[in-house]
Amino acid sequence: MTTEATATDSIQKDATPSRGVVDRDEGPLPVLSVAPMMQRTDRHFRYFMRLLTRHTLLYTEMVVAKAIVHGNTERLLDFDATEHPVALQIGGDDPETMARAARAGEAAGYDEININVGCPSSRVQDGNFGVCLMGEPERVARLVEAMKGACELPVTVKHRIGFDDRDSYEEMADFVDTVSAAGCSHFTVHARKAWLDGLSPTDNRNVPPIRYQDVYRLQEEFPDLTIELNGHIETIDDIESHLEHVDACMVGRAAYERPYRFAEADARLFGDDHPIPSRAEVARQMADYAERWMSNGGRLQQVTSHLINLYSHRRGAGVWRRHLSEHDHLDESGPELIVEAMRRAEDA
Ligand SMILES: Cc1cc2nc3c(=O)[nH]c(=O)nc-3n(C[C@H](O)[C@H](O)[C@H](O)COP(=O)(O)O)c2cc1C
């Protein structure tokens, strides 16, 4: 049995944490999740994160509902069994298409289906979904109804405080009220508004000010709903302090840029004090994973591109990153590249 298979077994054995879950009617929700991020939270990054934390909920990148229904569904939705608990985020505005996509997500084995009501990109606006749907709470309610009618999974919504000049607390609360009446009981709020014109998606993640108090208030006024806070949460200390006000926290960029920081999540948030794998062990397990991926026709770089921050803010970080990025695209490179980069980083 490989080291990797051993890790997989232990992940499955310890699947139920002793604390750190919110009891919802639809089933338990971990108090920490890693955010959906396009071109980041693909199956390779999620596998990597799962080696660091067994209990954190992992989100896919947003997948457009039409692509799920009309495209290569198996390729788009395939994931590794060790990724559980894993939520599929979908984007779209047509109830029938979203319902079919949700059903496909359930058939593929996901634990939750999430609707993207937060993305401000112009491509998404052209399709009339993402954050502009906050202006149409009734439509989002119809999406939730259709999706809940099509599958047994929790259907959740990720949104923002608002957009453009429609950014009052009251309007957000009306949105949540309307959508929850249709059967959604879990809202993840990116605690800032978006500007639809004039700001790029990157600026929209940095420029509009963070408004944590509005999200705390939402939890206070809707105590029966699960409210998850998102936006510039950097550390487990931050999470612990937000959890005094909201049920759960979602971390995006910090998880990608400082992944090893979240290796402490199982002990500190979920009461599971299994030994934390060293960076070297994680690298070895990712080499085994890359070997399997490549033997099925995948490319090494698809895996290694997500590993570059394993040593971030630590001795060896530059050596690790450089060795991977200078060699991972070469035809002669194989999974042993990851082990060699790890040896160099450890010796630095
Ligand atoms: C590269 C990148 C891609 C993103 N893609 C998505 C996406 O597909 N769906 C979504 O709802 N949010 C997406 N987001 C937004 C994040 O989920 C999150 O709401 C945002 O980054 C704020 O959280 P943070 O400050 O912890 O990063 C993306 C963010 C980044 C940085």
Short mmCIF file of C-alpha atoms and ligand atoms in Angstrom, two decimals:
data_model
loop_
_atom_site.label_atom_id
_atom_site.label_comp_id
_atom_site.label_asym_id
_atom_site.label_seq_id
_atom_site.Cartn_x
_atom_site.Cartn_y
_atom_site.Cartn_z
CA MET A 1 0.00 0.00 0.00
CA THR A 2 1.37 3.45 -0.86
CA THR A 3 1.77 6.25 1.67
CA GLU A 4 -0.95 8.07 -0.21
CA ALA A 5 -3.44 5.24 0.22
CA THR A 6 -2.68 5.18 3.95
CA ALA A 7 -3.45 8.88 4.20
CA THR A 8 -6.67 8.33 2.27
CA ASP A 9 -7.74 5.58 4.67
CA SER A 10 -7.16 7.73 7.70
CA ILE A 11 -9.08 10.64 6.17
CA GLN A 12 -12.08 8.37 5.73
CA LYS A 13 -11.81 6.81 9.19
CA ASP A 14 -11.73 10.19 10.90
CA ALA A 15 -14.49 11.66 8.78
CA THR A 16 -16.69 12.90 11.64
CA PRO A 17 -15.04 15.63 13.70
CA SER A 18 -15.85 15.85 17.42
CA ARG A 19 -16.67 19.57 17.14
CA GLY A 20 -16.65 22.39 14.61
CA VAL A 21 -19.84 21.44 12.79
CA VAL A 22 -23.11 23.33 12.57
CA ASP A 23 -26.23 21.14 12.80
CA ARG A 24 -28.46 21.97 9.88
CA ASP A 25 -31.66 20.22 8.84
CA GLU A 26 -29.85 19.13 5.67
CA GLY A 27 -26.87 17.70 7.58
CA PRO A 28 -23.75 18.93 9.36
CA LEU A 29 -21.78 21.89 8.03
CA PRO A 30 -18.07 22.36 8.87
CA VAL A 31 -17.35 25.76 10.44
CA LEU A 32 -14.58 26.37 7.92
CA SER A 33 -14.59 26.18 4.14
CA VAL A 34 -12.17 27.01 1.34
CA ALA A 35 -13.82 29.39 -1.15
CA PRO A 36 -14.64 28.67 -4.77
CA MET A 37 -11.87 30.24 -6.88
CA MET A 38 -11.69 29.99 -10.66
CA GLN A 39 -8.43 28.50 -11.91
CA ARG A 40 -7.40 27.74 -8.34
CA THR A 41 -9.73 25.39 -6.50
CA ASP A 42 -9.68 22.67 -9.12
CA ARG A 43 -9.46 19.01 -8.17
CA HIS A 44 -5.66 19.13 -7.77
CA PHE A 45 -5.66 22.01 -5.32
CA ARG A 46 -8.55 20.43 -3.43
CA TYR A 47 -6.67 17.13 -3.13
CA PHE A 48 -3.66 19.06 -1.82
CA MET A 49 -5.79 20.98 0.71
CA ARG A 50 -7.40 17.76 1.87
CA LEU A 51 -3.97 16.43 2.86
CA LEU A 52 -3.65 19.49 5.12
CA THR A 53 -7.13 19.47 6.63
CA ARG A 54 -9.53 16.53 6.77
CA HIS A 55 -12.65 18.38 7.89
CA THR A 56 -12.74 21.75 6.10
CA LEU A 57 -15.44 21.96 3.42
CA LEU A 58 -13.89 22.46 -0.02
CA TYR A 59 -15.62 24.27 -2.87
CA THR A 60 -15.07 23.72 -6.57
CA GLU A 61 -14.40 26.59 -8.95
CA MET A 62 -17.63 27.96 -10.38
CA VAL A 63 -18.90 25.74 -13.18
CA VAL A 64 -21.44 27.27 -15.56
CA ALA A 65 -24.70 25.30 -15.41
CA LYS A 66 -25.07 25.26 -19.20
CA ALA A 67 -21.62 23.67 -19.53
CA ILE A 68 -22.62 20.94 -17.09
CA VAL A 69 -25.82 20.25 -18.98
CA HIS A 70 -24.49 20.51 -22.54
CA GLY A 71 -20.74 19.89 -22.16
CA ASN A 72 -18.46 17.10 -21.01
CA THR A 73 -20.23 16.56 -17.69
CA GLU A 74 -17.97 13.77 -16.50
CA ARG A 75 -14.76 15.72 -17.08
CA LEU A 76 -16.19 18.89 -15.52
CA LEU A 77 -17.51 17.21 -12.39
CA ASP A 78 -15.05 14.40 -11.73
CA PHE A 79 -13.20 14.51 -8.40
CA ASP A 80 -11.28 12.26 -6.05
CA ALA A 81 -13.21 10.51 -3.26
CA THR A 82 -10.80 11.89 -0.64
CA GLU A 83 -12.03 15.43 -1.38
CA HIS A 84 -15.22 14.96 0.68
CA PRO A 85 -16.81 17.04 2.05
CA VAL A 86 -16.87 18.92 -1.26
CA ALA A 87 -19.41 21.40 -2.61
CA LEU A 88 -20.08 22.15 -6.28
CA GLN A 89 -20.57 25.81 -7.12
CA ILE A 90 -22.65 26.51 -10.20
CA GLY A 91 -23.53 29.68 -12.06
CA GLY A 92 -26.65 30.36 -14.10
CA ASP A 93 -30.04 32.03 -14.05
CA ASP A 94 -32.41 29.54 -15.66
CA PRO A 95 -34.29 27.34 -13.17
CA GLU A 96 -34.57 24.33 -15.49
CA THR A 97 -30.87 24.37 -16.46
CA MET A 98 -29.78 24.95 -12.87
CA ALA A 99 -32.00 22.07 -11.73
CA ARG A 100 -30.45 19.73 -14.29
CA ALA A 101 -26.97 20.86 -13.26
CA ALA A 102 -27.80 20.26 -9.58
CA ARG A 103 -29.05 16.78 -10.39
CA ALA A 104 -25.82 16.07 -12.29
CA GLY A 105 -23.83 17.32 -9.28
CA GLU A 106 -25.70 14.98 -6.99
CA ALA A 107 -25.14 12.06 -9.36
CA ALA A 108 -21.42 12.89 -9.43
CA GLY A 109 -21.31 12.59 -5.63
CA TYR A 110 -21.01 16.18 -4.37
CA ASP A 111 -22.14 16.99 -0.82
CA GLU A 112 -23.72 20.38 -1.53
CA ILE A 113 -24.69 22.59 -4.46
CA ASN A 114 -23.92 26.30 -4.19
CA ILE A 115 -25.27 29.09 -6.40
CA ASN A 116 -22.89 31.89 -7.39
CA VAL A 117 -24.57 35.22 -6.62
CA GLY A 118 -21.31 37.06 -5.96
CA CYS A 119 -19.21 37.14 -9.10
CA PRO A 120 -19.01 40.61 -10.72
CA SER A 121 -17.10 39.71 -13.92
CA SER A 122 -18.49 41.12 -17.16
CA ARG A 123 -18.71 37.64 -18.70
CA VAL A 124 -20.93 36.56 -15.84
CA GLN A 125 -22.99 39.77 -16.04
CA ASP A 126 -23.57 39.11 -19.74
CA GLY A 127 -25.06 35.77 -18.74
CA ASN A 128 -27.20 37.60 -16.13
CA PHE A 129 -25.86 35.65 -13.18
CA GLY A 130 -23.34 36.19 -10.41
CA VAL A 131 -23.82 39.29 -8.25
CA CYS A 132 -26.37 40.95 -10.55
CA LEU A 133 -28.84 38.27 -9.39
CA MET A 134 -28.90 40.05 -6.02
CA GLY A 135 -31.19 42.54 -7.78
CA GLU A 136 -33.63 39.70 -8.54
CA PRO A 137 -34.29 37.85 -5.29
CA GLU A 138 -37.45 36.26 -6.69
CA ARG A 139 -35.49 34.72 -9.52
CA VAL A 140 -32.90 33.32 -7.10
CA ALA A 141 -35.77 31.92 -5.03
CA ARG A 142 -37.09 30.15 -8.19
CA LEU A 143 -33.61 28.73 -8.81
CA VAL A 144 -33.45 27.37 -5.26
CA GLU A 145 -36.92 25.82 -5.55
CA ALA A 146 -36.13 24.18 -8.87
CA MET A 147 -32.78 22.86 -7.66
CA LYS A 148 -34.16 21.56 -4.38
CA GLY A 149 -36.91 19.86 -6.33
CA ALA A 150 -34.30 18.16 -8.50
CA CYS A 151 -31.91 16.83 -5.85
CA GLU A 152 -31.70 15.90 -2.18
CA LEU A 153 -28.56 17.94 -1.46
CA PRO A 154 -28.39 21.21 0.49
CA VAL A 155 -28.71 24.10 -1.98
CA THR A 156 -26.78 27.11 -0.67
CA VAL A 157 -26.10 30.65 -1.91
CA LYS A 158 -22.87 32.67 -1.98
CA HIS A 159 -23.51 36.39 -2.35
CA ARG A 160 -22.22 39.81 -1.40
CA ILE A 161 -23.58 42.70 0.67
CA GLY A 162 -24.95 44.19 -2.55
CA PHE A 163 -23.87 45.94 -5.74
CA ASP A 164 -23.59 49.50 -7.05
CA ASP A 165 -25.91 51.71 -5.00
CA ARG A 166 -28.04 48.74 -3.94
CA ASP A 167 -25.90 47.96 -0.95
CA SER A 168 -27.95 48.72 2.16
CA TYR A 169 -28.18 46.15 4.94
CA GLU A 170 -31.97 46.20 4.48
CA GLU A 171 -31.79 45.21 0.83
CA MET A 172 -29.42 42.34 1.63
CA ALA A 173 -31.73 41.19 4.43
CA ASP A 174 -34.71 41.27 2.01
CA PHE A 175 -32.73 39.17 -0.44
CA VAL A 176 -31.92 36.60 2.25
CA ASP A 177 -35.51 36.62 3.51
CA THR A 178 -36.96 35.96 0.04
CA VAL A 179 -34.43 33.27 -0.90
CA SER A 180 -34.65 31.49 2.46
CA ALA A 181 -38.45 31.26 2.07
CA ALA A 182 -37.75 29.12 -1.02
CA GLY A 183 -35.79 26.61 1.06
CA CYS A 184 -32.18 27.85 1.23
CA SER A 185 -30.91 27.89 4.81
CA HIS A 186 -27.20 28.56 4.29
CA PHE A 187 -25.86 31.87 2.98
CA THR A 188 -22.20 32.65 2.50
CA VAL A 189 -21.63 36.40 2.43
CA HIS A 190 -18.56 38.02 0.91
CA ALA A 191 -18.64 41.01 3.25
CA ARG A 192 -18.33 43.76 0.67
CA LYS A 193 -20.38 45.11 -2.21
CA ALA A 194 -19.32 44.94 -5.86
CA TRP A 195 -19.21 47.72 -8.42
CA LEU A 196 -20.50 46.31 -11.70
CA ASP A 197 -18.92 49.03 -13.84
CA GLY A 198 -15.45 50.36 -13.53
CA LEU A 199 -13.85 47.80 -11.23
CA SER A 200 -12.17 44.60 -12.40
CA PRO A 201 -12.98 41.36 -10.53
CA THR A 202 -9.63 41.70 -8.74
CA ASP A 203 -10.40 45.29 -7.66
CA ASN A 204 -13.86 44.16 -6.59
CA ARG A 205 -12.14 41.80 -4.13
CA ASN A 206 -10.04 44.60 -2.64
CA VAL A 207 -11.46 48.07 -3.14
CA PRO A 208 -15.03 48.12 -1.71
CA PRO A 209 -14.64 48.25 2.08
CA ILE A 210 -15.21 45.15 4.19
CA ARG A 211 -18.44 45.27 6.25
CA TYR A 212 -18.25 42.42 8.75
CA GLN A 213 -20.80 44.12 11.05
CA ASP A 214 -23.53 43.75 8.42
CA VAL A 215 -22.91 40.01 8.25
CA TYR A 216 -22.85 39.67 12.05
CA ARG A 217 -26.19 41.50 12.10
CA LEU A 218 -27.62 39.15 9.47
CA GLN A 219 -26.76 36.19 11.71
CA GLU A 220 -28.30 37.95 14.69
CA GLU A 221 -31.53 38.73 12.85
CA PHE A 222 -31.75 35.32 11.14
CA PRO A 223 -30.62 32.98 13.93
CA ASP A 224 -32.20 29.93 12.27
CA LEU A 225 -30.15 30.37 9.10
CA THR A 226 -26.53 29.34 8.74
CA ILE A 227 -24.55 32.46 7.95
CA GLU A 228 -21.00 32.00 6.73
CA LEU A 229 -18.65 34.98 6.63
CA ASN A 230 -16.16 35.50 3.81
CA GLY A 231 -13.68 38.25 2.94
CA HIS A 232 -10.08 38.86 3.99
CA ILE A 233 -10.00 36.22 6.69
CA GLU A 234 -6.33 35.39 7.09
CA THR A 235 -5.69 33.20 10.11
CA ILE A 236 -7.23 30.63 12.43
CA ASP A 237 -7.20 33.33 15.13
CA ASP A 238 -9.36 35.50 12.82
CA ILE A 239 -11.73 32.58 12.27
CA GLU A 240 -12.06 31.88 15.99
CA SER A 241 -12.99 35.48 16.65
CA HIS A 242 -15.54 35.67 13.77
CA LEU A 243 -17.12 32.42 14.98
CA GLU A 244 -18.30 34.33 18.04
CA HIS A 245 -20.67 36.19 15.67
CA VAL A 246 -21.44 33.82 12.77
CA ASP A 247 -21.89 30.08 12.29
CA ALA A 248 -19.06 29.53 9.81
CA CYS A 249 -16.18 31.16 7.93
CA MET A 250 -14.95 30.81 4.36
CA VAL A 251 -11.33 31.50 3.43
CA GLY A 252 -10.22 32.20 -0.16
CA ARG A 253 -6.89 33.79 -1.01
CA ALA A 254 -5.25 33.05 2.34
CA ALA A 255 -5.82 29.31 1.80
CA TYR A 256 -4.19 29.47 -1.62
CA GLU A 257 -1.32 31.72 -0.61
CA ARG A 258 -0.62 30.23 2.85
CA PRO A 259 -2.06 26.69 2.62
CA TYR A 260 0.09 25.19 5.37
CA ARG A 261 -1.35 27.65 7.88
CA PHE A 262 -4.63 25.73 7.65
CA ALA A 263 -3.03 22.43 8.66
CA GLU A 264 -3.88 23.56 12.20
CA ALA A 265 -7.59 23.80 11.41
CA ASP A 266 -8.43 20.20 12.34
CA ALA A 267 -7.01 20.49 15.85
CA ARG A 268 -8.09 24.06 16.59
CA LEU A 269 -11.54 24.12 15.00
CA PHE A 270 -12.66 20.50 14.70
CA GLY A 271 -11.20 18.87 17.82
CA ASP A 272 -9.22 16.33 15.79
CA ASP A 273 -5.62 16.41 16.93
CA HIS A 274 -4.20 13.85 14.53
CA PRO A 275 -0.51 14.49 13.78
CA ILE A 276 -0.06 17.35 11.32
CA PRO A 277 1.74 16.13 8.19
CA SER A 278 5.06 17.86 7.53
CA ARG A 279 5.50 19.83 4.32
CA ALA A 280 7.87 17.06 3.16
CA GLU A 281 5.19 14.38 3.72
CA VAL A 282 2.62 16.45 1.86
CA ALA A 283 5.07 16.87 -1.05
CA ARG A 284 5.68 13.12 -1.17
CA GLN A 285 1.97 12.39 -1.19
CA MET A 286 1.44 14.93 -3.97
CA ALA A 287 4.18 13.18 -5.97
CA ASP A 288 2.23 9.89 -5.64
CA TYR A 289 -0.91 11.72 -6.68
CA ALA A 290 0.86 13.33 -9.68
CA GLU A 291 2.08 9.91 -10.74
CA ARG A 292 -1.47 8.59 -10.81
CA TRP A 293 -2.71 11.70 -12.60
CA MET A 294 -0.02 11.42 -15.26
CA SER A 295 -0.59 7.71 -15.74
CA ASN A 296 -4.15 8.63 -16.71
CA GLY A 297 -2.90 11.09 -19.31
CA GLY A 298 -2.75 14.26 -17.18
CA ARG A 299 0.08 16.82 -17.20
CA LEU A 300 2.48 17.34 -14.30
CA GLN A 301 2.07 21.11 -14.39
CA GLN A 302 -1.66 20.82 -13.75
CA VAL A 303 -0.73 19.50 -10.31
CA THR A 304 2.48 21.39 -9.52
CA SER A 305 1.06 24.83 -10.36
CA HIS A 306 -1.07 24.59 -7.21
CA LEU A 307 1.79 23.51 -4.94
CA ILE A 308 4.03 26.55 -5.27
CA ASN A 309 2.92 28.05 -1.96
CA LEU A 310 3.51 24.95 0.16
CA TYR A 311 6.69 26.49 1.60
CA SER A 312 5.52 30.11 1.45
CA HIS A 313 6.90 32.46 4.14
CA ARG A 314 9.37 29.83 5.22
CA ARG A 315 13.00 28.97 4.56
CA GLY A 316 13.24 27.10 1.25
CA ALA A 317 10.22 28.86 -0.30
CA GLY A 318 12.19 30.36 -3.21
CA VAL A 319 14.10 27.16 -3.98
CA TRP A 320 10.90 25.11 -3.95
CA ARG A 321 8.98 27.50 -6.19
CA ARG A 322 11.85 27.99 -8.62
CA HIS A 323 12.66 24.30 -8.98
CA LEU A 324 9.03 23.45 -9.71
CA SER A 325 8.35 26.29 -12.12
CA GLU A 326 11.60 25.94 -14.06
CA HIS A 327 11.07 22.21 -14.70
CA ASP A 328 7.41 21.24 -14.47
CA HIS A 329 6.63 22.09 -18.10
CA LEU A 330 9.54 20.05 -19.54
CA ASP A 331 8.69 16.79 -21.30
CA GLU A 332 11.29 14.86 -19.32
CA SER A 333 9.89 15.94 -15.93
CA GLY A 334 7.85 13.49 -13.91
CA PRO A 335 6.40 13.28 -10.40
CA GLU A 336 9.90 12.84 -8.89
CA LEU A 337 10.35 16.57 -9.62
CA ILE A 338 8.15 17.30 -6.61
CA VAL A 339 10.32 15.13 -4.34
CA GLU A 340 13.51 16.72 -5.67
CA ALA A 341 12.11 20.25 -5.12
CA MET A 342 11.13 19.22 -1.58
CA ARG A 343 14.68 17.91 -0.84
CA ARG A 344 16.16 21.18 -2.05
CA ALA A 345 13.68 23.25 -0.01
CA GLU A 346 14.32 21.18 3.13
CA ASP A 347 18.12 21.56 2.66
CA ALA A 348 17.95 25.31 2.00
C1 LIG B 1 -8.67 33.87 -8.37
C2 LIG B 1 -10.03 33.96 -7.75
C3 LIG B 1 -11.09 33.32 -8.35
C4 LIG B 1 -12.38 33.38 -7.79
N1 LIG B 1 -13.40 32.66 -8.35
C5 LIG B 1 -14.61 32.61 -7.72
C6 LIG B 1 -15.64 31.73 -8.17
O1 LIG B 1 -15.47 30.94 -9.09
N2 LIG B 1 -16.83 31.78 -7.52
C7 LIG B 1 -17.06 32.60 -6.43
O2 LIG B 1 -18.15 32.60 -5.86
N3 LIG B 1 -16.09 33.41 -5.99
C8 LIG B 1 -14.88 33.41 -6.58
N4 LIG B 1 -13.87 34.18 -6.06
C9 LIG B 1 -14.12 34.97 -4.83
C10 LIG B 1 -13.78 34.14 -3.59
O3 LIG B 1 -14.59 32.99 -3.49
C11 LIG B 1 -13.93 34.99 -2.32
O4 LIG B 1 -15.27 35.37 -2.21
C12 LIG B 1 -13.07 36.24 -2.34
O5 LIG B 1 -11.74 35.96 -2.79
C13 LIG B 1 -13.00 36.88 -0.94
O6 LIG B 1 -12.43 35.98 -0.01
P1 LIG B 1 -10.89 36.09 0.47
O7 LIG B 1 -10.68 37.51 0.88
O8 LIG B 1 -10.78 35.12 1.60
O9 LIG B 1 -10.04 35.73 -0.71
C14 LIG B 1 -12.59 34.12 -6.60
C15 LIG B 1 -11.51 34.75 -5.99
C16 LIG B 1 -10.24 34.67 -6.54
C17 LIG B 1 -9.07 35.33 -5.82
#
